[in-house]
């Protein structure tokens, strides 16, 4: 498993992971309520990603009903949250992982940043799992509402997502064997953040291409606040 520690500020870092398509789906032999919910969540993520890639003409968007617009917003939110949590979801089954870190960051410091962050994530996702599980149970009273069950969509995704993230973060912090791989390209992201936007995006794209990370530029632009 390949994880990248991305500099998003002078001394701020965020882990980043790009999964192989289809990695989120549970195996066919998994059984039980949570396995069924995982399959449902996997289908929702695929549907949400398809929704994100749709291109609506302005007239078509104006012609949409209220329900369609709300559903589109929910689907976009699901895609964003899925991108944030996939690293933790995949750590659930990992035994070894490589942490690619900027080569100007000491290896011990890179591992400490990763481990401390995973422990914090485990505590946070466990709390939210309990809250959303209760809300998912309560949301069952809305099953009779016709049309897409957006409330059910929302709480199924959040409940199962937080469960998988909690288990992955806990495993990543205590059981996964990490190996650090220094990267000059990752170090190059930090000075790129200081560039004007017209120069920053091409430079980030160049680094992303060298690292083989398709969505890295979007990730950095969303999280990093340029200093200049």
mmCIF file of C-alpha atoms in Angstrom:
data_model
loop_
_atom_site.group_PDB
_atom_site.id
_atom_site.type_symbol
_atom_site.label_atom_id
_atom_site.label_comp_id
_atom_site.label_asym_id
_atom_site.label_seq_id
_atom_site.Cartn_x
_atom_site.Cartn_y
_atom_site.Cartn_z
ATOM 1 C CA UNK A 1 0.000 0.000 0.000
ATOM 2 C CA UNK A 2 1.426 3.362 -1.057
ATOM 3 C CA UNK A 3 0.629 6.421 1.082
ATOM 4 C CA UNK A 4 1.919 9.941 0.418
ATOM 5 C CA UNK A 5 2.555 12.554 3.110
ATOM 6 C CA UNK A 6 1.698 15.813 1.353
ATOM 7 C CA UNK A 7 2.996 19.188 2.604
ATOM 8 C CA UNK A 8 0.125 21.674 2.596
ATOM 9 C CA UNK A 9 1.860 24.485 4.483
ATOM 10 C CA UNK A 10 5.115 25.462 6.162
ATOM 11 C CA UNK A 11 4.803 22.685 8.759
ATOM 12 C CA UNK A 12 1.484 21.049 7.893
ATOM 13 C CA UNK A 13 1.062 17.644 6.278
ATOM 14 C CA UNK A 14 -1.835 15.488 5.157
ATOM 15 C CA UNK A 15 -1.711 11.801 4.129
ATOM 16 C CA UNK A 16 -2.946 11.038 0.627
ATOM 17 C CA UNK A 17 -3.903 7.802 -1.109
ATOM 18 C CA UNK A 18 -5.282 6.945 -4.539
ATOM 19 C CA UNK A 19 -7.029 3.556 -4.649
ATOM 20 C CA UNK A 20 -7.321 1.230 -7.607
ATOM 21 C CA UNK A 21 -10.816 1.292 -9.094
ATOM 22 C CA UNK A 22 -13.041 -1.294 -7.439
ATOM 23 C CA UNK A 23 -10.974 -1.587 -4.275
ATOM 24 C CA UNK A 24 -13.803 -0.224 -2.140
ATOM 25 C CA UNK A 25 -16.189 -3.092 -2.810
ATOM 26 C CA UNK A 26 -16.497 -5.867 -0.184
ATOM 27 C CA UNK A 27 -15.726 -9.390 -1.297
ATOM 28 C CA UNK A 28 -18.646 -11.474 -2.525
ATOM 29 C CA UNK A 29 -18.352 -13.957 0.350
ATOM 30 C CA UNK A 30 -18.809 -11.336 3.078
ATOM 31 C CA UNK A 31 -22.125 -11.755 4.850
ATOM 32 C CA UNK A 32 -24.104 -9.934 7.522
ATOM 33 C CA UNK A 33 -25.793 -6.578 7.951
ATOM 34 C CA UNK A 34 -22.642 -4.458 7.695
ATOM 35 C CA UNK A 35 -21.467 -6.325 4.591
ATOM 36 C CA UNK A 36 -24.806 -5.523 2.956
ATOM 37 C CA UNK A 37 -24.474 -1.890 3.984
ATOM 38 C CA UNK A 38 -20.914 -1.808 2.598
ATOM 39 C CA UNK A 39 -22.212 -3.043 -0.734
ATOM 40 C CA UNK A 40 -24.934 -0.423 -0.625
ATOM 41 C CA UNK A 41 -22.354 2.259 0.219
ATOM 42 C CA UNK A 42 -20.073 1.083 -2.600
ATOM 43 C CA UNK A 43 -22.971 1.419 -5.040
ATOM 44 C CA UNK A 44 -23.722 4.911 -3.686
ATOM 45 C CA UNK A 45 -20.111 6.007 -4.162
ATOM 46 C CA UNK A 46 -20.126 4.745 -7.766
ATOM 47 C CA UNK A 47 -23.418 6.513 -8.425
ATOM 48 C CA UNK A 48 -22.136 9.681 -6.771
ATOM 49 C CA UNK A 49 -18.951 9.664 -8.830
ATOM 50 C CA UNK A 50 -20.981 9.198 -12.002
ATOM 51 C CA UNK A 51 -23.146 12.132 -10.925
ATOM 52 C CA UNK A 52 -20.057 14.281 -10.380
ATOM 53 C CA UNK A 53 -18.828 13.599 -13.911
ATOM 54 C CA UNK A 54 -22.131 14.551 -15.531
ATOM 55 C CA UNK A 55 -22.121 17.832 -17.402
ATOM 56 C CA UNK A 56 -25.387 19.746 -17.184
ATOM 57 C CA UNK A 57 -26.186 22.593 -19.532
ATOM 58 C CA UNK A 58 -27.451 25.664 -17.624
ATOM 59 C CA UNK A 59 -30.928 25.270 -19.107
ATOM 60 C CA UNK A 60 -31.030 21.622 -18.065
ATOM 61 C CA UNK A 61 -30.040 22.500 -14.497
ATOM 62 C CA UNK A 62 -32.753 25.136 -14.296
ATOM 63 C CA UNK A 63 -35.260 22.574 -15.545
ATOM 64 C CA UNK A 64 -34.391 20.132 -12.762
ATOM 65 C CA UNK A 65 -36.785 19.704 -9.915
ATOM 66 C CA UNK A 66 -35.949 20.480 -6.303
ATOM 67 C CA UNK A 67 -35.452 16.803 -5.487
ATOM 68 C CA UNK A 68 -32.964 16.298 -8.330
ATOM 69 C CA UNK A 69 -30.908 19.308 -7.245
ATOM 70 C CA UNK A 70 -30.797 18.125 -3.636
ATOM 71 C CA UNK A 71 -29.796 14.630 -4.737
ATOM 72 C CA UNK A 72 -26.982 16.046 -6.864
ATOM 73 C CA UNK A 73 -25.631 18.022 -3.897
ATOM 74 C CA UNK A 74 -25.803 14.943 -1.652
ATOM 75 C CA UNK A 75 -23.966 12.868 -4.251
ATOM 76 C CA UNK A 76 -21.219 15.462 -4.594
ATOM 77 C CA UNK A 77 -20.827 15.516 -0.820
ATOM 78 C CA UNK A 78 -20.534 11.713 -0.783
ATOM 79 C CA UNK A 79 -17.749 11.829 -3.396
ATOM 80 C CA UNK A 80 -15.781 14.378 -1.372
ATOM 81 C CA UNK A 81 -16.137 12.428 1.886
ATOM 82 C CA UNK A 82 -15.247 9.150 0.134
ATOM 83 C CA UNK A 83 -12.033 10.704 -1.174
ATOM 84 C CA UNK A 84 -11.145 11.845 2.348
ATOM 85 C CA UNK A 85 -11.782 8.466 3.998
ATOM 86 C CA UNK A 86 -10.497 5.949 1.460
ATOM 87 C CA UNK A 87 -7.013 5.859 2.967
ATOM 88 C CA UNK A 88 -8.444 4.777 6.311
ATOM 89 C CA UNK A 89 -10.853 2.304 4.680
ATOM 90 C CA UNK A 90 -7.964 0.525 2.968
ATOM 91 C CA UNK A 91 -5.731 0.446 6.042
ATOM 92 C CA UNK A 92 -8.224 -2.031 7.565
ATOM 93 C CA UNK A 93 -6.725 -4.871 5.536
ATOM 94 C CA UNK A 94 -3.120 -3.676 5.171
ATOM 95 C CA UNK A 95 -0.211 -5.366 6.917
ATOM 96 C CA UNK A 96 2.611 -3.334 5.331
ATOM 97 C CA UNK A 97 2.616 0.145 3.851
ATOM 98 C CA UNK A 98 5.114 2.566 2.349
ATOM 99 C CA UNK A 99 4.926 6.169 3.499
ATOM 100 C CA UNK A 100 6.332 8.441 0.797
ATOM 101 C CA UNK A 101 7.462 11.595 2.595
ATOM 102 C CA UNK A 102 9.302 14.792 1.607
ATOM 103 C CA UNK A 103 13.026 14.121 1.609
ATOM 104 C CA UNK A 104 13.645 17.216 3.752
ATOM 105 C CA UNK A 105 11.548 15.697 6.563
ATOM 106 C CA UNK A 106 13.333 13.267 8.956
ATOM 107 C CA UNK A 107 11.925 9.737 8.709
ATOM 108 C CA UNK A 108 11.131 9.556 12.437
ATOM 109 C CA UNK A 109 9.215 12.812 12.198
ATOM 110 C CA UNK A 110 7.256 11.585 9.164
ATOM 111 C CA UNK A 111 6.243 8.404 11.009
ATOM 112 C CA UNK A 112 5.272 10.401 14.097
ATOM 113 C CA UNK A 113 3.065 12.737 12.038
ATOM 114 C CA UNK A 114 1.355 9.745 10.438
ATOM 115 C CA UNK A 115 0.847 7.779 13.665
ATOM 116 C CA UNK A 116 -0.393 10.701 15.747
ATOM 117 C CA UNK A 117 -2.826 11.628 12.973
ATOM 118 C CA UNK A 118 -4.157 8.067 12.750
ATOM 119 C CA UNK A 119 -4.757 7.864 16.511
ATOM 120 C CA UNK A 120 -6.638 11.159 16.390
ATOM 121 C CA UNK A 121 -8.681 9.925 13.421
ATOM 122 C CA UNK A 122 -9.537 6.668 15.214
ATOM 123 C CA UNK A 123 -10.990 8.508 18.211
ATOM 124 C CA UNK A 124 -12.925 10.944 16.036
ATOM 125 C CA UNK A 125 -14.409 8.334 13.679
ATOM 126 C CA UNK A 126 -15.469 6.066 16.548
ATOM 127 C CA UNK A 127 -17.448 8.900 18.154
ATOM 128 C CA UNK A 128 -19.120 9.774 14.860
ATOM 129 C CA UNK A 129 -19.840 6.099 14.089
ATOM 130 C CA UNK A 130 -21.856 5.770 17.307
ATOM 131 C CA UNK A 131 -23.777 8.989 16.624
ATOM 132 C CA UNK A 132 -24.549 8.097 13.003
ATOM 133 C CA UNK A 133 -25.529 4.515 13.844
ATOM 134 C CA UNK A 134 -28.226 5.855 16.154
ATOM 135 C CA UNK A 135 -29.361 8.326 13.492
ATOM 136 C CA UNK A 136 -29.415 5.578 10.843
ATOM 137 C CA UNK A 137 -31.748 3.530 13.023
ATOM 138 C CA UNK A 138 -34.025 6.524 13.538
ATOM 139 C CA UNK A 139 -33.968 7.345 9.807
ATOM 140 C CA UNK A 140 -35.795 4.082 9.127
ATOM 141 C CA UNK A 141 -39.072 5.867 9.832
ATOM 142 C CA UNK A 142 -38.669 7.712 6.499
ATOM 143 C CA UNK A 143 -38.715 4.522 4.395
ATOM 144 C CA UNK A 144 -42.281 5.263 3.204
ATOM 145 C CA UNK A 145 -41.335 8.579 1.539
ATOM 146 C CA UNK A 146 -41.524 8.119 -2.276
ATOM 147 C CA UNK A 147 -38.500 8.808 -4.481
ATOM 148 C CA UNK A 148 -34.818 8.541 -3.616
ATOM 149 C CA UNK A 149 -34.335 8.002 0.115
ATOM 150 C CA UNK A 150 -31.715 10.732 0.575
ATOM 151 C CA UNK A 151 -31.901 10.479 4.353
ATOM 152 C CA UNK A 152 -31.166 6.767 4.152
ATOM 153 C CA UNK A 153 -28.380 7.421 1.647
ATOM 154 C CA UNK A 154 -26.804 9.989 3.948
ATOM 155 C CA UNK A 155 -26.826 7.947 7.147
ATOM 156 C CA UNK A 156 -25.887 4.663 5.493
ATOM 157 C CA UNK A 157 -22.820 6.291 3.995
ATOM 158 C CA UNK A 158 -21.823 8.165 7.153
ATOM 159 C CA UNK A 159 -22.375 5.187 9.475
ATOM 160 C CA UNK A 160 -20.506 2.598 7.423
ATOM 161 C CA UNK A 161 -17.887 5.142 6.370
ATOM 162 C CA UNK A 162 -17.069 6.082 9.965
ATOM 163 C CA UNK A 163 -16.983 2.414 11.005
ATOM 164 C CA UNK A 164 -14.497 1.490 8.286
ATOM 165 C CA UNK A 165 -12.443 4.635 8.921
ATOM 166 C CA UNK A 166 -12.266 3.943 12.663
ATOM 167 C CA UNK A 167 -11.101 0.362 12.120
ATOM 168 C CA UNK A 168 -8.578 1.426 9.489
ATOM 169 C CA UNK A 169 -7.135 4.263 11.570
ATOM 170 C CA UNK A 170 -6.776 2.032 14.620
ATOM 171 C CA UNK A 171 -5.020 -0.662 12.584
ATOM 172 C CA UNK A 172 -2.795 1.843 10.812
ATOM 173 C CA UNK A 173 -1.667 3.347 14.114
ATOM 174 C CA UNK A 174 -0.941 0.079 15.889
ATOM 175 C CA UNK A 175 -0.545 -2.880 13.530
ATOM 176 C CA UNK A 176 0.583 -1.771 10.077
ATOM 177 C CA UNK A 177 4.355 -1.949 9.473
ATOM 178 C CA UNK A 178 5.407 1.344 7.911
ATOM 179 C CA UNK A 179 8.437 1.955 5.738
ATOM 180 C CA UNK A 180 9.429 5.532 4.872
ATOM 181 C CA UNK A 181 10.512 6.405 1.321
ATOM 182 C CA UNK A 182 11.975 9.933 0.940
ATOM 183 C CA UNK A 183 10.774 11.850 -2.130
ATOM 184 C CA UNK A 184 12.245 15.025 -3.626
ATOM 185 C CA UNK A 185 9.048 15.516 -5.669
ATOM 186 C CA UNK A 186 6.995 15.732 -2.469
ATOM 187 C CA UNK A 187 9.444 18.294 -1.076
ATOM 188 C CA UNK A 188 8.863 20.283 -4.269
ATOM 189 C CA UNK A 189 5.190 20.795 -3.394
ATOM 190 C CA UNK A 190 5.998 23.185 -0.539
ATOM 191 C CA UNK A 191 7.729 25.885 -2.637
ATOM 192 C CA UNK A 192 5.121 25.400 -5.367
ATOM 193 C CA UNK A 193 2.459 26.613 -2.912
ATOM 194 C CA UNK A 194 4.151 30.018 -2.801
ATOM 195 C CA UNK A 195 3.750 30.560 -6.543
ATOM 196 C CA UNK A 196 0.949 32.630 -8.112
ATOM 197 C CA UNK A 197 -1.996 30.501 -9.192
ATOM 198 C CA UNK A 198 -1.126 30.684 -12.902
ATOM 199 C CA UNK A 199 2.323 29.208 -12.132
ATOM 200 C CA UNK A 200 1.332 27.007 -9.193
ATOM 201 C CA UNK A 201 -1.107 24.713 -10.982
ATOM 202 C CA UNK A 202 1.267 23.711 -13.828
ATOM 203 C CA UNK A 203 4.059 23.084 -11.313
ATOM 204 C CA UNK A 204 1.811 20.954 -9.102
ATOM 205 C CA UNK A 205 0.595 19.034 -12.154
ATOM 206 C CA UNK A 206 4.196 18.348 -13.182
ATOM 207 C CA UNK A 207 4.972 16.959 -9.714
ATOM 208 C CA UNK A 208 1.740 14.937 -9.705
ATOM 209 C CA UNK A 209 2.604 13.390 -13.067
ATOM 210 C CA UNK A 210 6.057 12.381 -11.812
ATOM 211 C CA UNK A 211 4.512 10.857 -8.698
ATOM 212 C CA UNK A 212 1.813 9.104 -10.732
ATOM 213 C CA UNK A 213 -1.018 10.700 -8.730
ATOM 214 C CA UNK A 214 -3.987 11.619 -10.896
ATOM 215 C CA UNK A 215 -5.950 13.730 -8.406
ATOM 216 C CA UNK A 216 -3.138 15.249 -6.366
ATOM 217 C CA UNK A 217 -3.546 18.804 -7.696
ATOM 218 C CA UNK A 218 -7.202 18.927 -6.652
ATOM 219 C CA UNK A 219 -6.293 17.571 -3.205
ATOM 220 C CA UNK A 220 -3.550 20.158 -2.654
ATOM 221 C CA UNK A 221 -5.594 23.077 -3.966
ATOM 222 C CA UNK A 222 -8.492 22.142 -1.683
ATOM 223 C CA UNK A 223 -6.432 21.849 1.511
ATOM 224 C CA UNK A 224 -3.514 24.229 1.087
ATOM 225 C CA UNK A 225 -3.779 27.955 1.657
ATOM 226 C CA UNK A 226 -0.998 29.620 -0.366
ATOM 227 C CA UNK A 227 1.165 32.049 1.580
ATOM 228 C CA UNK A 228 1.505 34.353 -1.400
#
